[in-house]
Coordinates of C-alpha atoms in Angstrom, one line a residue:
M1 CA -19.8 -8.9 -2.7
K2 CA -22.5 -6.6 -1.7
F3 CA -21.4 -3.2 -0.9
L4 CA -23.2 -1.8 2.0
R5 CA -23.0 2.0 2.4
K6 CA -23.8 4.3 5.3
K7 CA -24.2 7.7 5.6
L8 CA -21.3 9.5 7.7
N9 CA -22.2 11.2 10.8
K10 CA -20.4 13.9 12.7
K11 CA -17.9 11.8 14.5
M12 CA -14.4 10.9 13.4
V13 CA -12.2 7.9 14.0
D14 CA -10.0 8.5 17.1
L15 CA -6.8 8.9 15.1
S16 CA -4.8 8.7 18.5
K17 CA -5.3 5.0 18.4
I18 CA -3.2 4.6 15.2
D19 CA 0.3 3.8 16.1
R20 CA 2.2 5.7 13.4
R21 CA 5.7 4.3 14.2
K22 CA 4.3 0.9 14.3
F23 CA 2.5 1.7 10.8
I24 CA 5.5 2.6 9.2
S25 CA 7.8 0.1 10.3
K26 CA 5.4 -3.0 10.2
A27 CA 4.2 -1.9 6.7
G28 CA 7.5 -3.4 5.1
S29 CA 6.3 -3.3 1.4
G30 CA 3.0 -2.0 2.4
A31 CA 3.1 1.5 3.7
A32 CA 6.8 1.6 3.6
L33 CA 6.4 1.0 0.1
V34 CA 5.2 4.7 -0.3
M35 CA 8.4 5.4 1.6
G36 CA 10.4 3.4 -0.7
W37 CA 10.8 6.3 -3.4
P38 CA 12.6 9.3 -2.2
I39 CA 10.3 11.7 -0.3
L40 CA 10.6 14.5 -2.9
S41 CA 10.0 18.2 -2.0
S42 CA 7.2 18.7 -4.6
C43 CA 8.0 22.4 -4.9
D44 CA 8.9 25.7 -3.4
N45 CA 6.0 26.4 -1.0
S46 CA 6.6 30.1 -1.6
N47 CA 4.2 30.0 -4.4
R48 CA 1.2 28.6 -2.5
S49 CA -1.9 30.2 -3.1
K50 CA -2.8 32.7 -0.4
G51 CA -5.6 32.6 1.8
S52 CA -6.2 28.9 1.4
T53 CA -5.5 28.1 4.9
E54 CA -8.9 29.7 6.4
A55 CA -12.3 29.7 5.6
T56 CA -13.6 32.9 3.8
K57 CA -16.1 34.9 5.8
S58 CA -18.0 36.1 2.9
F59 CA -18.4 32.7 1.3
E60 CA -21.6 30.9 2.3
P61 CA -21.2 27.2 1.5
D62 CA -24.4 25.1 0.8
I63 CA -22.1 22.0 1.8
D64 CA -19.3 22.3 4.3
L65 CA -17.3 19.3 5.1
E66 CA -13.9 18.0 6.5
L67 CA -11.6 15.7 4.6
T68 CA -8.8 14.1 6.2
A69 CA -5.9 11.8 4.7
V70 CA -4.9 9.4 7.5
Q71 CA -3.1 6.1 7.9
S72 CA -5.2 3.2 8.5
R73 CA -5.5 -0.7 8.5
M74 CA -8.0 -2.5 6.4
A75 CA -9.1 -5.9 5.9
I76 CA -8.7 -6.6 2.1
L77 CA -7.4 -10.3 2.0
P78 CA -8.2 -13.1 4.5
G79 CA -5.7 -13.1 7.3
S80 CA -3.6 -10.0 8.2
E81 CA -5.2 -6.5 7.7
T82 CA -3.3 -4.3 5.3
N83 CA -1.7 -1.1 6.0
V84 CA -3.3 1.6 3.7
W85 CA -3.9 5.5 3.5
H86 CA -7.3 6.7 3.2
F87 CA -9.6 9.8 3.0
Q88 CA -11.9 10.1 6.2
G89 CA -14.9 12.6 5.7
R90 CA -17.0 14.5 8.4
L91 CA -20.1 16.6 7.4
I92 CA -20.5 20.0 9.1
K93 CA -23.2 21.6 6.9
G94 CA -25.3 20.0 4.3
D95 CA -27.9 17.5 3.2
E96 CA -27.0 14.1 5.0
N97 CA -26.6 12.2 1.8
V98 CA -23.7 14.2 0.7
L99 CA -21.2 12.0 2.1
E100 CA -21.4 8.4 1.6
E101 CA -18.9 5.6 2.7
V102 CA -18.2 2.5 0.9
E103 CA -18.1 0.5 4.0
G104 CA -15.2 -1.8 4.3
S105 CA -13.1 0.0 1.8
Y106 CA -9.9 2.1 1.8
L107 CA -11.7 4.3 -0.6
G108 CA -12.7 7.6 0.5
P109 CA -16.5 8.9 1.0
T110 CA -18.6 9.5 -2.2
I111 CA -19.2 13.2 -2.3
K112 CA -22.5 13.9 -4.1
V113 CA -23.4 17.4 -5.3
R114 CA -25.6 19.5 -7.5
K115 CA -24.5 22.0 -10.2
G116 CA -25.1 25.5 -8.6
Q117 CA -24.3 24.5 -5.2
K118 CA -21.4 25.9 -3.1
I119 CA -19.0 23.7 -1.4
R120 CA -16.3 24.1 1.3
I121 CA -13.9 21.4 1.8
R122 CA -11.4 21.6 4.8
F123 CA -8.6 19.1 3.9
T124 CA -6.1 18.4 6.6
N125 CA -3.1 16.3 6.0
S126 CA -2.3 13.6 8.7
L127 CA 0.2 11.8 6.4
P128 CA 3.9 11.5 7.3
E129 CA 4.5 13.4 4.2
E130 CA 3.3 16.6 2.2
T131 CA 0.1 16.1 -0.1
I132 CA -2.6 18.0 -1.8
V133 CA -5.8 17.1 -3.6
H134 CA -7.1 17.5 -7.1
W135 CA -10.8 17.3 -8.1
H136 CA -10.3 15.5 -11.2
G137 CA -12.5 16.8 -14.0
M138 CA -13.9 19.9 -12.1
H139 CA -14.0 23.2 -13.3
V140 CA -12.6 25.3 -10.3
P141 CA -10.3 28.3 -9.8
E142 CA -6.5 27.7 -9.8
E143 CA -6.0 27.8 -5.9
Y144 CA -8.5 25.1 -5.5
D145 CA -7.4 22.5 -8.3
G146 CA -4.8 20.8 -6.3
H147 CA -1.7 22.0 -7.9
P148 CA 1.6 20.6 -6.7
K149 CA 2.7 24.0 -5.8
D150 CA 0.0 24.2 -3.2
V151 CA 1.1 21.0 -1.2
I152 CA 0.7 21.0 2.6
E153 CA 2.8 19.4 5.3
T154 CA 1.7 17.1 7.9
G155 CA -0.8 18.5 10.4
E156 CA -1.8 21.5 8.0
T157 CA -5.1 22.2 6.6
Y158 CA -5.9 23.6 3.2
V159 CA -9.6 25.1 2.6
Y160 CA -11.1 24.7 -0.6
E161 CA -14.3 27.1 -1.7
F162 CA -15.9 26.9 -5.0
E163 CA -19.1 26.8 -6.8
I164 CA -20.4 23.4 -8.7
L165 CA -20.3 24.6 -12.4
N166 CA -19.8 21.0 -14.0
R167 CA -22.4 19.1 -16.1
A168 CA -23.8 16.1 -14.2
G169 CA -21.0 13.5 -14.5
T170 CA -18.7 11.1 -12.6
Y171 CA -15.8 12.8 -11.3
W172 CA -13.0 12.0 -8.6
Y173 CA -10.8 13.0 -6.2
H174 CA -7.3 12.1 -5.5
P175 CA -3.6 13.5 -4.3
H176 CA -1.5 15.4 -6.5
P177 CA 2.0 16.1 -5.1
H178 CA 4.7 15.9 -7.8
G179 CA 7.0 12.8 -7.6
R180 CA 4.3 11.1 -4.8
T181 CA 1.1 10.9 -6.8
G182 CA 1.7 7.4 -7.9
P183 CA 2.4 5.8 -4.5
Q184 CA -0.1 7.8 -2.6
V185 CA -3.1 7.0 -5.1
Y186 CA -1.7 3.4 -4.8
N187 CA -1.7 3.4 -1.1
G188 CA -5.4 4.1 -1.0
L189 CA -6.2 7.8 -1.5
A190 CA -9.1 8.2 -4.0
G191 CA -12.6 8.8 -3.9
L192 CA -15.7 9.6 -6.2
L193 CA -17.4 13.0 -6.7
L194 CA -20.9 12.9 -8.2
V195 CA -22.2 15.8 -9.9
T196 CA -26.0 16.0 -10.7
D197 CA -28.1 18.5 -12.5
E198 CA -31.6 19.4 -13.8
E199 CA -31.0 17.8 -17.2
E200 CA -30.0 14.4 -15.6
Q201 CA -32.7 14.5 -12.9
S202 CA -35.4 14.9 -15.6
L203 CA -34.2 11.5 -17.0
N204 CA -35.3 9.2 -14.6
L205 CA -31.9 7.4 -14.6
P206 CA -31.4 4.7 -12.1
A207 CA -30.9 6.0 -8.4
Q208 CA -29.9 4.8 -5.0
E209 CA -29.2 1.1 -4.8
F210 CA -29.5 0.9 -8.6
D211 CA -26.8 3.5 -9.1
V212 CA -23.6 1.4 -8.5
P213 CA -20.0 2.9 -8.5
V214 CA -17.5 0.4 -9.8
V215 CA -13.8 1.5 -9.1
I216 CA -11.5 -0.7 -10.7
Q217 CA -7.9 -1.0 -9.5
D218 CA -4.8 -3.4 -9.6
R219 CA -2.7 -3.9 -6.6
S220 CA -0.1 -6.6 -5.3
F221 CA 0.5 -7.8 -1.9
D222 CA 3.1 -9.8 -0.1
N223 CA 2.7 -12.8 2.0
D224 CA 1.7 -10.7 5.1
N225 CA -0.9 -9.1 3.1
Q226 CA 0.9 -5.8 2.8
L227 CA 1.0 -3.6 -0.5
V228 CA 3.7 -4.1 -2.8
Y229 CA 4.5 -1.3 -5.2
V230 CA 7.5 -0.5 -7.6
E231 CA 10.2 -3.0 -7.2
S232 CA 12.3 -2.3 -10.4
R233 CA 13.3 0.3 -12.7
R234 CA 10.9 -1.4 -15.4
D235 CA 7.8 -0.9 -13.1
R236 CA 8.5 2.8 -12.9
M237 CA 9.3 3.2 -16.8
R238 CA 6.3 1.2 -18.1
G239 CA 4.0 2.1 -15.1
F240 CA 3.1 -0.2 -12.3
L241 CA 1.0 -3.2 -13.0
G242 CA -0.6 -5.1 -9.9
S243 CA -1.0 -8.9 -9.8
Q244 CA -4.7 -8.9 -8.8
I245 CA -7.9 -6.5 -9.6
L246 CA -9.8 -4.9 -6.7
V247 CA -13.3 -3.5 -7.2
N248 CA -14.3 -0.7 -4.9
G249 CA -11.2 -1.4 -2.7
N250 CA -12.3 -5.2 -2.0
A251 CA -10.8 -8.3 -3.4
N252 CA -14.2 -9.9 -3.9
Q253 CA -14.8 -8.9 -7.1
T254 CA -18.6 -9.5 -7.2
L255 CA -21.5 -7.4 -7.2
D256 CA -24.8 -8.6 -5.7
L257 CA -27.7 -7.3 -8.1
K258 CA -31.2 -8.1 -8.6
A259 CA -32.8 -9.8 -11.6
G260 CA -35.8 -7.8 -13.1
C261 CA -33.9 -4.4 -12.7
S262 CA -31.9 -2.0 -14.7
Y263 CA -28.7 -0.5 -13.2
R264 CA -26.2 2.4 -13.7
L265 CA -22.7 1.3 -13.4
R266 CA -20.3 4.3 -12.9
L267 CA -16.9 2.7 -14.2
L268 CA -13.7 4.3 -13.0
N269 CA -10.1 3.2 -13.9
G270 CA -8.6 4.0 -10.8
S271 CA -5.4 2.1 -11.3
N272 CA -1.9 3.7 -11.8
S273 CA -1.2 2.7 -15.1
R274 CA -3.4 -0.4 -16.5
I275 CA -5.4 -0.2 -19.5
F276 CA -8.8 -2.2 -19.6
K277 CA -10.5 -3.7 -22.6
L278 CA -13.9 -4.4 -21.0
G279 CA -16.5 -6.8 -22.3
W280 CA -19.4 -8.9 -21.2
S281 CA -18.7 -12.5 -21.1
D282 CA -21.9 -13.5 -22.3
G283 CA -21.3 -11.4 -25.7
R284 CA -24.0 -8.6 -24.9
K285 CA -23.0 -5.2 -25.8
V286 CA -21.6 -2.6 -23.5
T287 CA -24.2 0.3 -23.5
V288 CA -22.6 3.4 -22.6
F289 CA -24.5 6.7 -22.0
G290 CA -22.1 8.8 -20.1
V291 CA -18.3 9.6 -20.1
D292 CA -16.2 11.9 -17.9
G293 CA -18.0 15.0 -17.4
S294 CA -21.2 14.4 -19.3
L295 CA -24.2 12.2 -20.6
L296 CA -23.9 11.3 -24.0
N297 CA -26.4 12.8 -26.5
E298 CA -27.7 9.3 -27.2
P299 CA -26.4 5.8 -25.9
K300 CA -23.9 3.8 -27.7
N301 CA -23.7 0.1 -27.9
L302 CA -20.1 -1.1 -28.0
P303 CA -18.6 -4.7 -28.4
Y304 CA -16.1 -3.7 -25.8
L305 CA -14.9 -0.4 -24.1
M306 CA -11.3 0.9 -23.8
L307 CA -10.9 2.4 -20.4
G308 CA -7.6 3.8 -19.7
P309 CA -6.3 5.1 -16.3
A310 CA -8.5 8.0 -14.9
K311 CA -11.4 7.3 -17.3
R312 CA -14.9 7.2 -16.3
V313 CA -17.8 5.7 -18.2
D314 CA -21.6 5.3 -17.4
V315 CA -22.6 1.9 -18.3
W316 CA -26.4 0.8 -18.6
L317 CA -27.1 -2.7 -17.4
D318 CA -30.6 -4.3 -18.1
L319 CA -31.1 -7.5 -15.9
T320 CA -34.6 -8.1 -16.9
D321 CA -33.8 -11.0 -19.1
I322 CA -31.5 -12.7 -16.5
S323 CA -32.9 -15.2 -13.8
Q324 CA -32.1 -15.3 -10.1
G325 CA -29.0 -17.2 -9.6
A326 CA -27.4 -16.5 -12.9
E327 CA -23.8 -14.8 -13.1
L328 CA -22.6 -12.2 -15.5
T329 CA -18.6 -11.5 -15.8
M330 CA -17.3 -8.4 -17.0
E331 CA -13.7 -9.6 -18.4
N332 CA -10.6 -8.0 -19.8
Q333 CA -10.2 -9.0 -23.4
S334 CA -7.1 -9.3 -25.2
F335 CA -5.2 -6.7 -27.3
P336 CA -1.6 -6.9 -28.4
L337 CA 0.1 -3.8 -26.4
V338 CA 3.5 -4.7 -25.4
E339 CA 4.7 -1.8 -23.2
A340 CA 8.4 -2.4 -23.7
M341 CA 11.3 -1.3 -25.4
S342 CA 12.0 -3.6 -28.5
G343 CA 14.4 -6.0 -27.3
G344 CA 15.7 -3.6 -24.9
M345 CA 17.6 -3.4 -21.8
M346 CA 18.1 -0.8 -19.1
G347 CA 20.5 -0.9 -16.5
G348 CA 20.8 -4.6 -16.6
E349 CA 16.9 -5.3 -16.7
M350 CA 15.3 -6.8 -19.8
M351 CA 12.7 -4.6 -21.0
N352 CA 11.2 -6.9 -23.9
G353 CA 8.2 -8.2 -22.2
D354 CA 5.5 -7.8 -19.6
E355 CA 6.3 -10.1 -16.5
S356 CA 3.4 -9.2 -14.5
S357 CA 1.1 -11.9 -13.6
L358 CA -1.7 -10.0 -15.2
P359 CA 0.1 -8.7 -18.3
Q360 CA -1.3 -5.7 -20.0
G361 CA -3.8 -6.9 -22.7
S362 CA -4.3 -10.3 -21.6
V363 CA -7.7 -12.1 -20.6
Y364 CA -8.8 -12.1 -17.0
D365 CA -12.1 -11.3 -15.0
V366 CA -12.4 -8.0 -13.9
F367 CA -15.8 -8.3 -11.9
K368 CA -18.7 -10.6 -11.7
I369 CA -22.4 -9.8 -11.4
K370 CA -24.2 -12.1 -9.0
I371 CA -28.2 -12.3 -9.4
S372 CA -28.8 -13.1 -6.1
S373 CA -32.5 -12.0 -5.8
N374 CA -35.3 -10.8 -7.7
G375 CA -36.7 -7.2 -7.9
S376 CA -38.2 -4.9 -10.2
N377 CA -37.6 -1.0 -11.1
R378 CA -39.1 1.1 -13.9
Y379 CA -36.0 2.7 -15.1
K380 CA -35.7 2.9 -18.8
L381 CA -32.7 4.1 -20.7
P382 CA -33.9 7.2 -23.0
D383 CA -33.2 7.4 -26.6
K384 CA -31.9 10.9 -26.3
L385 CA -29.9 12.0 -23.2
A386 CA -28.0 15.3 -22.9
G387 CA -28.5 17.9 -25.4
D388 CA -26.2 18.7 -28.4
N389 CA -23.9 21.3 -27.1
Y390 CA -20.6 20.5 -28.4
L391 CA -17.9 22.8 -29.4
K392 CA -17.4 23.5 -33.0
A393 CA -14.1 23.8 -34.8
S394 CA -15.0 26.8 -36.9
D395 CA -15.5 28.6 -33.7
A396 CA -11.8 27.9 -32.5
I397 CA -8.7 29.6 -33.1
Y398 CA -5.8 27.5 -34.6
A399 CA -8.4 25.1 -36.0
T400 CA -6.6 24.3 -39.1
N401 CA -3.1 24.6 -37.5
P402 CA -3.6 23.4 -34.0
R403 CA -1.1 23.7 -30.9
Q404 CA 0.9 20.4 -30.9
F405 CA 2.0 18.5 -27.6
T406 CA 3.9 15.6 -28.2
F407 CA 4.3 13.0 -25.4
A408 CA 7.6 10.9 -25.8
M409 CA 10.7 9.7 -24.1
S410 CA 14.0 11.7 -24.6
H411 CA 17.1 10.7 -22.9
M412 CA 15.6 8.4 -20.3
E413 CA 13.0 11.3 -19.4
W414 CA 9.2 11.4 -20.0
T415 CA 8.5 14.5 -21.7
I416 CA 6.0 16.8 -23.3
N417 CA 7.4 18.6 -26.6
G418 CA 11.0 17.8 -25.1
R419 CA 10.4 19.5 -21.8
T420 CA 9.8 18.1 -18.4
W421 CA 8.4 19.0 -15.1
E422 CA 8.8 22.5 -13.8
T423 CA 6.8 23.5 -10.8
T424 CA 5.6 27.1 -12.2
G425 CA 7.2 26.9 -15.4
V426 CA 5.4 27.6 -18.8
S427 CA 6.4 27.9 -22.3
E428 CA 5.0 30.4 -24.8
E429 CA 3.1 27.5 -26.7
E430 CA 1.5 26.9 -23.3
K431 CA 0.0 30.3 -23.0
V432 CA -3.7 30.7 -24.0
K433 CA -6.2 33.5 -23.6
L434 CA -9.4 33.5 -21.4
N435 CA -12.7 33.3 -23.3
T436 CA -11.1 31.5 -26.2
T437 CA -11.7 28.4 -28.0
E438 CA -8.9 26.2 -29.2
V439 CA -8.1 23.3 -31.1
W440 CA -5.1 21.1 -29.6
E441 CA -3.4 18.2 -31.2
L442 CA -2.0 15.5 -28.7
I443 CA 0.6 13.2 -30.1
N444 CA 1.8 9.9 -28.9
E445 CA 5.2 9.9 -30.7
N446 CA 5.4 6.0 -30.8
G447 CA 8.7 6.0 -29.0
E448 CA 11.5 7.2 -31.2
M449 CA 14.2 6.6 -28.5
M450 CA 17.9 7.7 -28.7
M451 CA 18.2 7.2 -32.2
G452 CA 18.8 9.7 -34.8
S453 CA 17.8 9.8 -38.4
E454 CA 20.5 7.7 -39.6
G455 CA 19.9 5.0 -37.0
H456 CA 22.7 6.4 -34.5
P457 CA 22.2 7.4 -31.0
N458 CA 21.6 11.0 -30.5
D459 CA 22.5 11.8 -26.9
D460 CA 26.1 12.7 -27.9
S461 CA 28.6 12.5 -30.8
E462 CA 31.5 10.7 -29.1
G463 CA 30.1 7.3 -29.3
R464 CA 28.8 7.3 -25.3
G465 CA 25.5 5.7 -24.9
M466 CA 22.9 5.8 -22.3
M467 CA 22.9 5.4 -18.6
G468 CA 21.0 2.6 -16.8
N469 CA 21.7 1.3 -13.4
G470 CA 24.3 -1.2 -14.7
G471 CA 26.1 1.5 -16.4
M472 CA 27.0 3.1 -19.9
M473 CA 25.6 1.3 -22.9
N474 CA 27.7 2.2 -26.4
R475 CA 26.2 2.4 -29.8
D476 CA 27.3 -1.3 -30.8
E477 CA 25.4 -2.6 -27.7
M478 CA 22.4 -0.7 -28.7
G479 CA 22.6 -2.2 -32.4
R480 CA 23.1 -5.5 -31.1
G481 CA 19.4 -5.3 -29.4
G482 CA 21.0 -3.9 -26.1
M483 CA 18.5 -0.9 -26.7
G484 CA 15.9 -1.0 -29.3
N485 CA 14.6 2.2 -31.1
R486 CA 11.0 2.4 -29.6
M487 CA 9.2 2.5 -26.5
Q488 CA 5.8 1.2 -27.2
M489 CA 3.9 3.0 -24.5
A490 CA 0.1 4.2 -24.3
H491 CA -0.3 7.8 -22.8
P492 CA -3.6 8.6 -21.2
I493 CA -3.7 12.5 -21.1
H494 CA -5.6 14.5 -18.8
L495 CA -6.1 18.2 -18.8
H496 CA -7.0 20.0 -15.6
Q497 CA -9.9 22.5 -15.0
L498 CA -11.9 22.0 -18.2
Q499 CA -13.8 19.6 -20.4
F500 CA -13.3 18.8 -23.9
N501 CA -14.8 17.3 -26.8
V502 CA -12.8 14.9 -29.3
L503 CA -12.7 15.9 -33.0
E504 CA -10.7 13.2 -34.6
Y505 CA -8.7 10.1 -33.7
I506 CA -5.7 10.0 -36.2
V507 CA -4.4 6.4 -36.4
D508 CA -2.1 6.4 -39.5
D509 CA 1.0 5.6 -37.2
V510 CA -0.9 3.1 -35.0
D511 CA 0.2 -0.6 -35.4
P512 CA -2.6 -2.0 -37.5
E513 CA -2.8 -5.2 -35.4
L514 CA -3.2 -3.1 -32.2
W515 CA -5.6 -0.9 -33.8
D516 CA -7.9 -3.5 -35.2
A517 CA -8.0 -5.1 -31.8
V518 CA -9.1 -1.7 -29.8
K519 CA -10.8 0.7 -32.4
D520 CA -14.4 -0.4 -31.4
G521 CA -13.8 0.4 -27.8
F522 CA -13.0 4.3 -28.3
I523 CA -15.7 6.9 -27.6
K524 CA -15.4 10.3 -29.3
E525 CA -18.9 11.7 -28.2
G526 CA -19.2 13.5 -25.0
W527 CA -17.2 15.7 -22.7
H528 CA -14.0 14.4 -21.8
D529 CA -11.0 15.4 -19.5
T530 CA -9.0 12.4 -20.0
V531 CA -8.1 10.7 -23.7
L532 CA -6.1 7.5 -24.0
L533 CA -3.2 7.7 -26.7
M534 CA -2.5 4.4 -28.0
P535 CA 1.4 4.3 -29.4
G536 CA 1.5 6.3 -32.5
M537 CA -1.8 7.8 -32.1
R538 CA -2.8 11.5 -32.6
V539 CA -6.1 13.0 -31.4
K540 CA -7.6 16.4 -32.0
I541 CA -9.7 18.0 -29.2
I542 CA -11.6 21.3 -28.8
M543 CA -11.8 23.3 -25.5
R544 CA -12.7 26.4 -24.4
F545 CA -10.9 28.5 -21.6
E546 CA -13.6 30.5 -19.7
N547 CA -14.2 31.9 -16.0
F548 CA -10.9 31.8 -14.5
K549 CA -7.3 32.4 -15.2
G550 CA -4.5 31.0 -13.6
L551 CA -1.7 28.0 -13.8
F552 CA -3.3 24.4 -14.7
L553 CA -2.0 21.2 -15.4
Y554 CA -1.9 18.8 -18.4
H555 CA -0.1 15.5 -18.2
C556 CA 0.1 11.8 -18.6
H557 CA -2.1 9.9 -16.0
N558 CA 0.0 6.8 -16.0
L559 CA 0.9 8.0 -12.7
E560 CA 4.5 6.8 -12.8
H561 CA 5.1 8.7 -15.8
E562 CA 3.5 11.8 -14.2
D563 CA 5.8 11.4 -11.1
M564 CA 8.7 10.9 -13.6
G565 CA 8.0 14.6 -15.0
M566 CA 5.6 14.0 -18.0
M567 CA 3.4 16.8 -16.6
R568 CA 3.7 20.6 -17.7
N569 CA 1.6 23.7 -16.9
F570 CA -0.6 25.8 -19.2
L571 CA -1.4 29.4 -18.3
I572 CA -4.7 31.0 -19.0
N573 CA -4.2 34.8 -19.0

């Protein structure tokens, strides 16, 4: 599929032609899938940031744009159009290349900015429920980060104003209301935000048609081509897995590229919970030269690439040795991650396997490269890319005794250090000082679940078990395989407001078979904002808190886990 792009002009679609009642009623398992979960009140809006509803007169933006979340219908599959939610953009001020639409896609417009520019984004909510936009990976003040406490209602506008302080990298934006992030992103609300800077521009990397976004998502559809979302308690507990892969919001997973050229592929795993192990079908190495918030110091050639939800990587693709008419496939390779309770049952639903038509860790095609024509360009991948400016553990406090944050299930709740979501709540261990550098250790506990050290359920002392949809389960039922003692789940962990360096992956407690299958696809180098924790894994990261005080989020980016409470605040003061 050849993705044609067009620059957005200053006209908007006439939203009055969208019949909202028809949209909601016709959607069934499409738009109504979003209504299928209770519409939760994300927070007490009394904590909303002041001054966020109007443009600041003293702020003089280089870029001024409108972004509106709307209901729409788009052709994704042959036949009936699909009800989606969609970001629309309109440029008020700035270079015409700032906003670029992925034509024929539900994805929002790609926003292109340079470090040092000032941007104003006037976000309007035209959805039938509250929402807010998070600028994933961006270093911004608290009031512009898209915290759930700042959600706006239908018809309201939130104004973001900030300077681009980030390094060149591939960032993105998506909604962030508590309890509704999963369904809103799944329904279509996401877009790319690309940052460039002088360092990147000096490297003569592929540009324009040779700089190709590849947003990978999984979706499921009913017989009327409407989106199908969470249908069972199991879907929520493990995270939702769709039955087919979409690329750039399109079911035709083919990119039309030219023989004789080199390309920059900006990969984003925009799925709610699916993990990819990406490798080229002809066995060539996956050449990575950027990750999340930076270029790497030098390229890395990997046999395959592990790409967790929300993760971005820049992949170099050299087609100078391929002839016109050839094809190349990026495939998902096998890895043995069974995201389930061992022999478990929850509320009458078996949890001992992945029943998706595309199970986690199975083999399938992700996208194809079709060499449809010949061409040429002079882009070459440099041996040296970004400067070596990583943080040093010797400069950090708690370097030898880092703060520890454990991501686990407790009493059927996804928790961080035993705590679940609080709108503005913050514990002492979550308070940090401005202008300090810290080491944190993120821990995936590997799912010790409802079992004490003696092998007995630990939720009470009277023999009562845990509550599922189907009723109570006692100790004997658990011991007979009704509830296993481990929840084997991966957790992609995202920290807001900052980029960090990875110091160490610690895998002593990771299943050896699993680690052998995935270890060569992890990237330690670069500046990250999201890191994938396989079951039993620990990772040490180092970060600096600078420029802005305030309340920011850290959470699992399995969106179903996030919506169920695996999200907390940290406070910079």
